[in-house]
Amino acid sequence: MSLIERQKPIAEQVHDILRGRIVQREYAVDQRLPSEEALSIELNVSRATIRTALATLAAEGLVTRRQGDGTYINKHVIEINTRFEGIWEFTQLIENSGRKPVIQVLSDQLRPAKPHEADALGLPHHALVLALERLFLADSTPVIYSINVLPQAIIQKPYAPEALNLPILRFLDQYCGQQYAYAVADISASIADEMLNHILQVGVGKPLLRFDEVFYNYEGTPLVCAVNHYDDKMLRLRVLRG
Amino acid sequence: MSLIERQKPIAEQVHDILRGRIVQREYAVDQRLPSEEALSIELNVSRATIRTALATLAAEGLVTRRQGDGTYINKHVIEINTRFEGIWEFTQLIENSGRKPVIQVLSDQLRPAKPHEADALGLPHHALVLALERLFLADSTPVIYSINVLPQAIIQKPYAPEALNLPILRFLDQYCGQQYAYAVADISASIADEMLNHILQVGVGKPLLRFDEVFYNYEGTPLVCAVNHYDDKMLRLRVLRG
DNA sequence: AAGTGGTCTAGACCACAAG
DNA sequence: TTGTGGTCTAGACCACTTG
């Protein structure tokens, strides 16, 4: 009888087990983890499987591996669950900070695309797009003001107003039958004008982070373009380099 | 005779070959890549090796893989060589933008640590640190103003003034015998004051990106803390989500 | 049903770091 | 020299997508 059940991939189960042991401090933070061979015997899986699990932990930044030496826990990382990927899922980012995320729809309209939107989305000028203006709240404090624009043509199913509260990637999946494959983002700094101050309550002239994003599917078709204004005073953007 | 020479790891050679074919447009961007089995026969390596090479390409965002379907090229990504990792190597970031990077040392001093520095570096108050104030230029245009602070105690060898022009991670390696294992960064927006304007020439009141970083070695010992001010008007920070 | 990528195994050898 | 992680192979079966 082993600790492993078939269901999730074995490598993933091993990953979860080891991650649990690390965060529960079952391994001394200043010492090596057991060797790959020892783990493969204990958990009764092949060494290759142990290796993929450890590779995942290393990719997450939780451990560092050194050839000829061993696998070490990165003790300062244990508390930081916001890896870089988290930048993109605003609701998750807010949750990780220990607060409750709420998405508030400020407006939604079907309208002709503006030139730069048509350009980003590869649409003819004045093609119809759905423009979604939303506000992300953390415990009722506004933190991110977001405008998403997607071609009206890719919407396949009628949607209820509540659907507009979904994270945009989920909306794409559910109502457009589209999964994104990759995204490109420009990160920059901006300054709150009267309108942004009105929405985010940061004060006119205060600095804000800005993300300009475009999401593509695996065929390279643009799905959404977005502009996000981020109040870094209310929600710290802490990332990890592994 | 195969295309593969033993020297670099085979998986890496395969990766380079495939990457080359992709960026040279030897595979049609709208079609699948050859299957894993086909590639393993063509290049005379095992399927597992092909898989690690393809996994790397997918991690870089260059391709997307779909079970039961195939491996596709992400055509919008081919030109973007600045993956997220690039954020941290400023000289590389500048090179990727097609300009020549220069590091200019504005000042270097041995001085007692300020409280927040001692805190970040885990040092007793007023312990000696080396504070390095530097400016990164792209084709002689200032783009990043950087202050690095490291404990004087970890410096093992005397260094010539030229050594201070090295990227900080290289300096750590060469003169402190230290390799970093991971780093934590806070990304935020700030506003240029008189001093920053004087250095970066952006205009007082203009927005800047700011990175606050701490680098750790694999034992969890802090090596450097840094504050960087980044002029996003002169050097676009474009990142990729894979 | 056929073909694709995803997972897993067992065993081998190599490169590196430590004592 | 020993033990660690790094690389590679050959072969098997599974899960998924597409025609």
Coordinates of C-alpha atoms (C1' of nucleotides) in Angstrom, one line a residue:
Chain A
M1 CA 0.0 0.0 0.0
S2 CA 1.4 3.3 -1.0
L3 CA 0.6 6.9 -0.3
I4 CA -0.3 7.4 -3.9
E5 CA -3.8 7.1 -5.4
R6 CA -4.4 7.2 -9.2
Q7 CA -6.6 10.1 -10.0
K8 CA -4.6 13.2 -10.5
P9 CA -1.3 12.6 -12.2
I10 CA 1.1 11.0 -9.9
A11 CA 3.7 13.7 -10.4
E12 CA 1.1 16.2 -9.3
Q13 CA 0.2 14.2 -6.2
V14 CA 3.8 14.0 -5.3
H15 CA 4.1 17.7 -5.8
D16 CA 1.2 18.4 -3.5
I17 CA 2.5 16.0 -0.8
L18 CA 6.0 17.6 -0.8
R19 CA 4.5 21.1 -0.9
G20 CA 2.4 20.2 2.1
R21 CA 5.3 18.9 4.0
I22 CA 7.4 22.0 3.2
V23 CA 4.8 24.5 4.3
Q24 CA 3.9 22.5 7.4
R25 CA 7.6 22.6 8.3
E26 CA 7.9 18.9 8.3
Y27 CA 11.3 19.3 6.7
A28 CA 13.9 21.5 8.4
V29 CA 14.1 24.7 6.3
D30 CA 17.9 24.8 6.7
Q31 CA 18.5 21.3 5.5
R32 CA 18.4 19.3 2.4
L33 CA 15.2 17.5 1.3
P34 CA 15.6 13.8 1.0
S35 CA 17.3 12.7 -2.2
E36 CA 15.3 11.8 -5.3
E37 CA 16.0 8.1 -4.8
A38 CA 14.9 8.2 -1.2
L39 CA 11.7 9.9 -2.1
S40 CA 11.1 7.5 -5.0
I41 CA 11.4 4.6 -2.6
E42 CA 9.3 6.1 0.1
L43 CA 6.4 7.1 -2.2
N44 CA 6.8 4.1 -4.4
V45 CA 7.1 6.0 -7.7
S46 CA 9.9 6.2 -10.3
R47 CA 12.6 8.7 -9.9
A48 CA 11.5 10.5 -13.1
T49 CA 8.2 11.2 -11.4
I50 CA 9.8 12.6 -8.3
R51 CA 12.0 14.7 -10.6
T52 CA 9.0 16.3 -12.4
A53 CA 7.4 17.1 -9.0
L54 CA 10.6 18.6 -7.7
A55 CA 11.1 20.5 -11.0
T56 CA 7.6 22.0 -10.5
L57 CA 8.4 23.1 -6.9
A58 CA 11.7 24.6 -8.2
A59 CA 9.8 26.5 -10.9
E60 CA 7.4 27.8 -8.3
G61 CA 10.4 29.1 -6.5
L62 CA 9.7 27.0 -3.4
V63 CA 13.0 25.1 -3.5
T64 CA 16.4 25.4 -5.1
R65 CA 18.2 22.4 -6.5
R66 CA 22.0 22.1 -6.8
Q67 CA 23.6 19.4 -8.7
G68 CA 25.9 17.3 -6.6
D69 CA 24.5 18.8 -3.5
G70 CA 20.8 18.5 -2.9
T71 CA 17.4 20.3 -2.8
Y72 CA 16.9 23.2 -0.5
I73 CA 13.9 25.0 0.8
N74 CA 13.7 28.7 0.0
K75 CA 12.5 29.9 3.4
H76 CA 11.6 33.4 2.4
V77 CA 9.3 32.2 -0.3
I78 CA 6.9 30.1 1.8
E79 CA 4.7 33.0 2.6
I80 CA 4.6 34.5 -0.9
N81 CA 1.9 32.8 -2.9
T82 CA 1.8 35.5 -5.4
R83 CA 4.1 34.3 -8.2
F84 CA 4.3 36.3 -11.3
E85 CA 1.5 34.4 -13.0
G86 CA -0.8 35.9 -10.3
I87 CA -0.4 39.4 -11.9
W88 CA -2.9 38.5 -14.5
E89 CA -5.7 37.1 -12.4
F90 CA -6.8 40.1 -10.5
T91 CA -9.4 38.3 -8.3
Q92 CA -6.8 35.8 -7.3
L93 CA -4.3 38.6 -6.6
I94 CA -6.8 40.1 -4.2
E95 CA -7.6 36.8 -2.6
N96 CA -3.9 36.2 -2.0
S97 CA -3.7 39.5 -0.1
G98 CA -6.3 38.1 2.3
R99 CA -9.2 40.2 1.2
K100 CA -12.4 39.4 -0.6
P101 CA -12.5 40.2 -4.3
V102 CA -15.6 41.8 -5.9
I103 CA -16.0 42.7 -9.6
Q104 CA -18.3 45.6 -10.2
V105 CA -19.5 46.3 -13.7
L106 CA -19.5 50.1 -14.3
S107 CA -20.7 49.9 -17.9
D108 CA -21.1 47.6 -20.9
Q109 CA -21.8 48.6 -24.4
L110 CA -21.8 47.3 -27.9
R111 CA -20.1 50.0 -30.0
P112 CA -17.8 50.4 -33.0
A113 CA -14.2 49.7 -32.2
K114 CA -11.9 52.7 -31.8
P115 CA -9.0 52.7 -34.2
H116 CA -6.4 51.4 -31.7
E117 CA -8.8 48.7 -30.6
A118 CA -9.5 47.5 -34.1
D119 CA -5.8 47.5 -34.7
A120 CA -5.0 45.4 -31.6
L121 CA -7.8 43.0 -32.4
G122 CA -7.2 42.7 -36.1
L123 CA -10.7 43.9 -36.9
P124 CA -11.9 46.2 -39.8
H125 CA -12.5 49.7 -38.6
H126 CA -15.8 50.3 -36.9
A127 CA -16.4 46.6 -36.4
L128 CA -18.6 46.0 -33.4
V129 CA -17.0 45.3 -30.1
L130 CA -18.2 44.7 -26.6
A131 CA -16.6 47.2 -24.2
L132 CA -16.7 46.3 -20.6
E133 CA -15.8 48.8 -17.9
R134 CA -15.3 47.2 -14.5
L135 CA -13.9 47.9 -11.1
F136 CA -12.1 45.3 -8.9
L137 CA -12.7 45.8 -5.2
A138 CA -10.8 44.3 -2.3
D139 CA -13.0 44.3 0.7
S140 CA -15.0 47.1 -0.9
T141 CA -11.9 49.2 -1.5
P142 CA -11.4 49.9 -5.2
V143 CA -8.0 48.7 -6.4
I144 CA -8.1 48.0 -10.2
Y145 CA -10.0 49.8 -12.9
S146 CA -10.3 47.7 -16.0
I147 CA -11.6 48.1 -19.5
N148 CA -11.9 45.0 -21.7
V149 CA -12.8 45.1 -25.3
L150 CA -13.6 42.0 -27.4
P151 CA -15.0 41.5 -30.9
Q152 CA -18.8 41.1 -30.9
A153 CA -18.3 38.4 -33.5
I154 CA -16.7 35.9 -31.2
I155 CA -19.6 35.9 -28.7
Q156 CA -21.5 32.6 -29.4
K157 CA -24.1 32.5 -26.7
P158 CA -26.5 35.0 -25.1
Y159 CA -25.3 36.0 -21.7
A160 CA -27.1 37.2 -18.6
P161 CA -25.9 40.5 -17.0
E162 CA -24.3 38.5 -14.2
A163 CA -22.0 36.8 -16.7
L164 CA -20.2 40.2 -17.0
N165 CA -19.0 39.7 -13.5
L166 CA -16.9 36.8 -14.5
P167 CA -13.1 37.1 -14.9
I168 CA -12.6 37.8 -18.6
L169 CA -10.9 34.6 -19.3
R170 CA -13.8 32.7 -17.9
F171 CA -16.2 34.7 -19.9
L172 CA -14.2 33.9 -23.0
D173 CA -14.3 30.2 -22.2
Q174 CA -18.0 30.0 -21.4
Y175 CA -19.6 32.3 -23.9
C176 CA -17.2 32.4 -26.7
G177 CA -15.8 28.8 -26.6
Q178 CA -12.3 30.3 -26.7
Q179 CA -9.3 29.5 -24.5
Y180 CA -6.4 31.9 -24.6
A181 CA -3.0 30.5 -25.3
Y182 CA -0.8 33.5 -24.5
A183 CA -0.9 37.2 -23.7
V184 CA 1.3 40.2 -24.2
A185 CA 1.3 43.0 -21.7
D186 CA 3.0 46.4 -21.5
I187 CA 3.6 47.5 -18.0
S188 CA 3.9 51.2 -17.4
A189 CA 3.3 54.0 -14.9
S190 CA 0.6 56.6 -15.2
I191 CA -0.9 59.4 -13.3
A192 CA -4.4 59.6 -12.0
D193 CA -6.5 62.2 -13.8
E194 CA -9.8 63.5 -12.5
M195 CA -11.7 60.5 -13.9
L196 CA -9.3 57.9 -12.5
N197 CA -9.4 59.7 -9.2
H198 CA -13.1 59.6 -9.2
I199 CA -13.1 55.9 -9.7
L200 CA -10.1 54.7 -7.7
Q201 CA -10.1 57.5 -5.0
V202 CA -6.4 57.9 -5.1
G203 CA -6.1 61.7 -5.5
V204 CA -5.4 63.6 -8.7
G205 CA -1.8 63.4 -9.7
K206 CA -1.0 60.2 -7.8
P207 CA 0.9 57.5 -9.6
L208 CA -0.8 54.3 -10.8
L209 CA 0.4 51.2 -12.5
R210 CA -1.0 50.5 -15.9
F211 CA -1.2 47.2 -17.8
D212 CA -2.0 47.2 -21.5
E213 CA -2.8 43.6 -22.5
V214 CA -3.8 41.6 -25.6
F215 CA -4.9 37.9 -25.3
Y216 CA -4.6 35.5 -28.2
N217 CA -5.8 32.0 -28.8
Y218 CA -3.6 29.2 -30.0
E219 CA -4.3 30.1 -33.6
G220 CA -2.9 33.6 -33.0
T221 CA -6.3 35.3 -33.2
P222 CA -6.7 38.2 -30.8
L223 CA -9.5 37.7 -28.3
V224 CA -9.4 40.6 -26.0
C225 CA -7.5 43.8 -25.5
A226 CA -7.5 45.5 -22.1
V227 CA -6.3 48.5 -20.3
N228 CA -6.0 48.2 -16.5
H229 CA -5.2 50.9 -13.9
Y230 CA -3.8 49.5 -10.7
D231 CA -3.6 51.2 -7.4
D232 CA -0.4 49.9 -6.0
K233 CA -1.0 51.6 -2.7
M234 CA -3.9 49.4 -1.9
L235 CA -2.7 46.1 -3.4
R236 CA 1.0 45.4 -3.4
L237 CA 2.4 43.8 -6.5
R238 CA 5.0 41.4 -5.1
V239 CA 6.6 39.0 -7.5
L240 CA 9.1 36.3 -7.3
R241 CA 12.0 35.5 -9.6
G242 CA 12.9 31.8 -9.3
Chain B
M1 CA 25.1 10.3 -38.8
S2 CA 22.6 12.5 -37.0
L3 CA 22.2 16.3 -36.7
I4 CA 23.1 16.0 -33.0
E5 CA 26.5 16.5 -31.5
R6 CA 27.3 15.7 -27.9
Q7 CA 28.3 18.8 -26.1
K8 CA 25.5 20.8 -24.9
P9 CA 22.7 18.7 -23.5
I10 CA 20.8 17.0 -26.4
A11 CA 17.5 18.4 -25.3
E12 CA 19.0 21.9 -25.5
Q13 CA 20.4 21.3 -28.9
V14 CA 17.0 20.1 -30.1
H15 CA 15.5 23.2 -28.5
D16 CA 17.9 25.4 -30.4
I17 CA 17.3 23.6 -33.7
L18 CA 13.5 23.9 -33.4
R19 CA 13.7 27.5 -32.2
G20 CA 15.8 28.3 -35.2
R21 CA 13.4 26.6 -37.6
I22 CA 10.5 28.5 -36.1
V23 CA 12.0 32.0 -36.2
Q24 CA 13.4 31.3 -39.7
R25 CA 9.8 30.4 -40.7
E26 CA 10.8 26.9 -41.8
Y27 CA 7.5 25.7 -40.3
A28 CA 4.3 27.3 -41.5
V29 CA 3.0 29.5 -38.6
D30 CA -0.5 28.4 -39.1
Q31 CA 0.1 24.7 -39.0
R32 CA 1.1 22.1 -36.5
L33 CA 4.7 21.2 -35.9
P34 CA 5.7 17.7 -36.8
S35 CA 4.6 15.2 -34.1
E36 CA 6.9 14.2 -31.3
E37 CA 7.5 10.8 -32.8
A38 CA 8.3 12.3 -36.2
L39 CA 10.9 14.6 -34.7
S40 CA 12.4 11.9 -32.6
I41 CA 13.0 9.8 -35.7
E42 CA 14.3 12.7 -37.7
L43 CA 16.7 13.9 -35.1
N44 CA 17.5 10.5 -33.8
V45 CA 16.8 11.1 -30.2
S46 CA 14.3 9.6 -27.8
R47 CA 10.8 11.0 -27.6
A48 CA 11.4 12.1 -24.0
T49 CA 14.2 14.3 -25.2
I50 CA 12.0 15.9 -27.8
R51 CA 9.4 16.4 -25.2
T52 CA 11.7 18.3 -22.8
A53 CA 12.8 20.5 -25.8
L54 CA 9.2 21.2 -26.7
A55 CA 8.3 21.8 -23.1
T56 CA 11.0 24.5 -22.9
L57 CA 9.7 26.2 -26.1
A58 CA 6.2 26.1 -24.6
A59 CA 7.5 27.6 -21.3
E60 CA 9.1 30.4 -23.3
G61 CA 5.7 31.0 -24.9
L62 CA 6.9 30.3 -28.4
V63 CA 4.5 27.4 -29.0
T64 CA 1.3 26.1 -27.5
R65 CA 0.7 22.4 -27.1
R66 CA -2.7 20.7 -27.2
Q67 CA -3.2 17.2 -26.2
G68 CA -4.8 15.1 -28.9
D69 CA -4.1 17.8 -31.4
G70 CA -0.6 19.1 -31.8
T71 CA 2.0 21.7 -31.2
Y72 CA 1.3 25.2 -32.7
I73 CA 3.5 28.3 -33.2
N74 CA 2.5 31.4 -31.3
K75 CA 3.0 33.8 -34.2
H76 CA 2.7 37.0 -32.3
V77 CA 5.4 35.9 -29.9
I78 CA 8.2 35.4 -32.4
E79 CA 9.4 39.0 -32.3
I80 CA 9.1 39.4 -28.5
N81 CA 12.3 38.1 -26.9
T82 CA 11.6 39.9 -23.7
R83 CA 10.0 37.3 -21.6
F84 CA 9.3 38.1 -18.0
E85 CA 12.7 37.0 -16.8
G86 CA 14.1 39.8 -18.9
I87 CA 12.8 42.3 -16.5
W88 CA 15.6 41.7 -14.1
E89 CA 18.6 41.9 -16.3
F90 CA 18.5 45.5 -17.2
T91 CA 21.4 45.4 -19.6
Q92 CA 19.8 42.5 -21.5
L93 CA 16.5 44.4 -21.6
I94 CA 18.2 47.3 -23.2
E95 CA 20.0 45.0 -25.7
N96 CA 16.7 43.4 -26.6
S97 CA 15.4 46.8 -27.5
G98 CA 18.2 47.1 -30.1
R99 CA 20.3 49.6 -28.2
K100 CA 23.6 49.5 -26.6
P101 CA 23.6 49.3 -22.8
V102 CA 26.1 51.2 -20.6
I103 CA 26.3 51.2 -16.9
Q104 CA 27.5 54.4 -15.3
V105 CA 28.5 54.5 -11.7
L106 CA 27.3 57.7 -10.1
S107 CA 28.6 57.0 -6.6
D108 CA 29.9 54.2 -4.4
Q109 CA 30.4 54.4 -0.7
L110 CA 30.9 52.3 2.4
R111 CA 28.5 53.5 5.0
P112 CA 26.4 52.3 7.9
A113 CA 23.1 50.7 6.7
K114 CA 20.0 52.7 7.0
P115 CA 17.3 51.1 9.1
H116 CA 15.2 49.7 6.3
E117 CA 18.3 48.4 4.6
A118 CA 19.5 46.6 7.7
D119 CA 16.1 45.2 8.1
A120 CA 15.9 43.9 4.5
L121 CA 19.4 42.5 4.7
G122 CA 19.0 41.0 8.2
L123 CA 21.9 43.0 9.5
P124 CA 22.5 44.7 12.9
H125 CA 21.8 48.4 12.8
H126 CA 24.6 50.5 11.5
A127 CA 26.4 47.5 10.0
L128 CA 28.6 48.5 7.1
V129 CA 27.2 48.3 3.6
L130 CA 28.4 49.0 0.1
A131 CA 25.9 51.4 -1.5
L132 CA 26.1 51.6 -5.3
E133 CA 24.3 54.3 -7.2
R134 CA 24.2 53.6 -10.9
L135 CA 22.6 54.7 -14.1
F136 CA 21.7 52.4 -17.0
L137 CA 21.9 54.1 -20.4
A138 CA 20.5 52.9 -23.7
D139 CA 22.5 54.5 -26.5
S140 CA 23.5 57.2 -24.0
T141 CA 19.9 57.9 -23.0
P142 CA 19.3 57.4 -19.3
V143 CA 16.6 54.8 -18.7
I144 CA 17.1 53.2 -15.2
Y145 CA 18.4 54.7 -12.0
S146 CA 19.5 52.0 -9.6
I147 CA 20.7 51.8 -6.0
N148 CA 22.1 48.5 -4.8
V149 CA 23.1 47.9 -1.2
L150 CA 25.0 44.9 -0.1
P151 CA 26.6 44.0 3.3
Q152 CA 30.3 44.8 3.3
A153 CA 30.9 41.6 5.1
I154 CA 30.1 39.4 2.1
I155 CA 32.8 41.0 -0.1
Q156 CA 35.6 38.5 -0.2
K157 CA 38.1 40.1 -2.7
P158 CA 39.3 43.6 -3.3
Y159 CA 37.8 45.0 -6.5
A160 CA 38.9 47.5 -9.0
P161 CA 36.6 50.5 -9.7
E162 CA 35.7 48.9 -13.1
A163 CA 34.2 46.0 -11.2
L164 CA 31.4 48.3 -10.1
N165 CA 30.2 48.5 -13.7
L166 CA 29.3 44.8 -13.7
P167 CA 25.7 43.7 -13.4
I168 CA 25.1 43.2 -9.7
L169 CA 24.6 39.5 -10.0
R170 CA 27.9 39.1 -11.7
F171 CA 29.6 41.2 -9.1
L172 CA 28.1 39.0 -6.4
D173 CA 29.5 35.9 -8.1
Q174 CA 32.9 37.2 -8.8
Y175 CA 33.8 39.2 -5.7
C176 CA 31.6 37.6 -3.1
G177 CA 31.5 34.0 -4.2
Q178 CA 27.7 34.1 -4.0
Q179 CA 25.0 33.0 -6.4
Y180 CA 21.5 34.1 -5.9
A181 CA 18.8 31.5 -5.8
Y182 CA 15.7 33.7 -5.9
A183 CA 14.6 37.3 -5.6
V184 CA 11.5 39.1 -4.4
A185 CA 10.4 42.3 -6.1
D186 CA 7.7 44.9 -5.4
I187 CA 6.6 46.7 -8.5
S188 CA 5.0 50.1 -8.1
A189 CA 4.6 53.4 -9.7
S190 CA 6.2 56.6 -8.5
I191 CA 6.6 60.2 -9.6
A192 CA 9.8 61.9 -10.6
D193 CA 10.9 64.5 -8.0
E194 CA 13.6 67.1 -8.7
M195 CA 16.4 64.6 -8.1
L196 CA 15.0 61.9 -10.3
N197 CA 14.3 64.4 -13.0
H198 CA 17.9 65.6 -12.8
I199 CA 19.2 62.1 -13.3
L200 CA 16.6 60.6 -15.7
Q201 CA 15.6 63.8 -17.5
V202 CA 11.9 62.9 -17.6
G203 CA 10.4 66.1 -16.2
V204 CA 9.3 66.7 -12.6
G205 CA 5.9 65.1 -11.9
K206 CA 6.2 62.5 -14.6
P207 CA 5.4 58.9 -13.8
L208 CA 8.1 56.2 -13.3
L209 CA 8.1 52.6 -12.6
R210 CA 9.8 51.5 -9.5
F211 CA 11.2 48.0 -8.5
D212 CA 12.1 47.2 -4.9
E213 CA 14.1 44.0 -4.9
V214 CA 15.9 41.7 -2.5
F215 CA 18.1 38.8 -3.7
Y216 CA 18.7 35.7 -1.6
N217 CA 21.1 32.9 -1.9
Y218 CA 20.0 29.2 -1.6
E219 CA 20.5 29.3 2.1
G220 CA 18.0 32.2 2.4
T221 CA 20.6 34.8 3.3
P222 CA 19.9 38.2 1.8
L223 CA 22.6 39.3 -0.5
V224 CA 21.5 42.6 -2.0
C225 CA 18.6 45.0 -1.7
A226 CA 17.9 47.4 -4.5
V227 CA 15.7 50.2 -5.5
N228 CA 15.3 50.9 -9.3
H229 CA 13.5 53.7 -11.0
Y230 CA 12.6 52.9 -14.6
D231 CA 11.6 55.4 -17.3
D232 CA 9.0 53.4 -19.2
K233 CA 8.8 56.1 -21.9
M234 CA 12.3 55.3 -23.1
L235 CA 12.3 51.5 -22.6
R236 CA 9.0 49.7 -23.0
L237 CA 8.4 46.9 -20.5
R238 CA 6.6 44.3 -22.6
V239 CA 6.1 40.9 -21.1
L240 CA 4.6 37.6 -22.1
R241 CA 2.3 35.3 -20.3
G242 CA 2.7 31.8 -21.6
Chain C
dA1 C1' -10.5 4.7 -35.4
dA2 C1' -6.2 7.0 -35.8
dG3 C1' -3.0 10.1 -34.3
dT4 C1' -1.6 13.5 -31.1
dG5 C1' 0.4 14.9 -26.7
dG6 C1' 0.5 13.4 -21.4
dT7 C1' 2.1 10.2 -18.0
dC8 C1' 4.9 6.7 -16.1
dT9 C1' 8.5 3.1 -15.5
dA10 C1' 13.2 1.0 -15.1
dG11 C1' 17.6 1.4 -15.8
dA12 C1' 21.8 3.6 -17.4
dC13 C1' 25.4 6.9 -17.4
dC14 C1' 27.3 11.6 -16.6
dA15 C1' 28.6 16.1 -14.0
dC16 C1' 29.2 18.1 -10.0
dA17 C1' 30.0 19.0 -4.8
dA18 C1' 31.2 17.4 -0.6
dG19 C1' 33.9 14.8 2.8
Chain D
dT1 C1' 35.3 8.4 -3.3
dT2 C1' 30.5 8.9 -2.5
dG3 C1' 26.2 10.7 -3.1
dT4 C1' 23.6 14.1 -5.2
dG5 C1' 21.0 16.0 -9.1
dG6 C1' 21.2 16.1 -14.6
dT7 C1' 20.5 13.7 -18.9
dC8 C1' 19.0 10.1 -21.9
dT9 C1' 16.9 5.9 -23.6
dA10 C1' 13.2 2.4 -24.9
dG11 C1' 9.0 1.1 -24.3
dA12 C1' 4.3 1.1 -22.5
dC13 C1' -0.2 2.9 -21.7
dC14 C1' -3.6 6.8 -21.1
dA15 C1' -6.4 11.0 -22.5
dC16 C1' -7.8 13.8 -25.7
dT17 C1' -9.0 15.8 -30.4
dT18 C1' -10.2 15.2 -34.9
dG19 C1' -12.1 13.1 -39.0

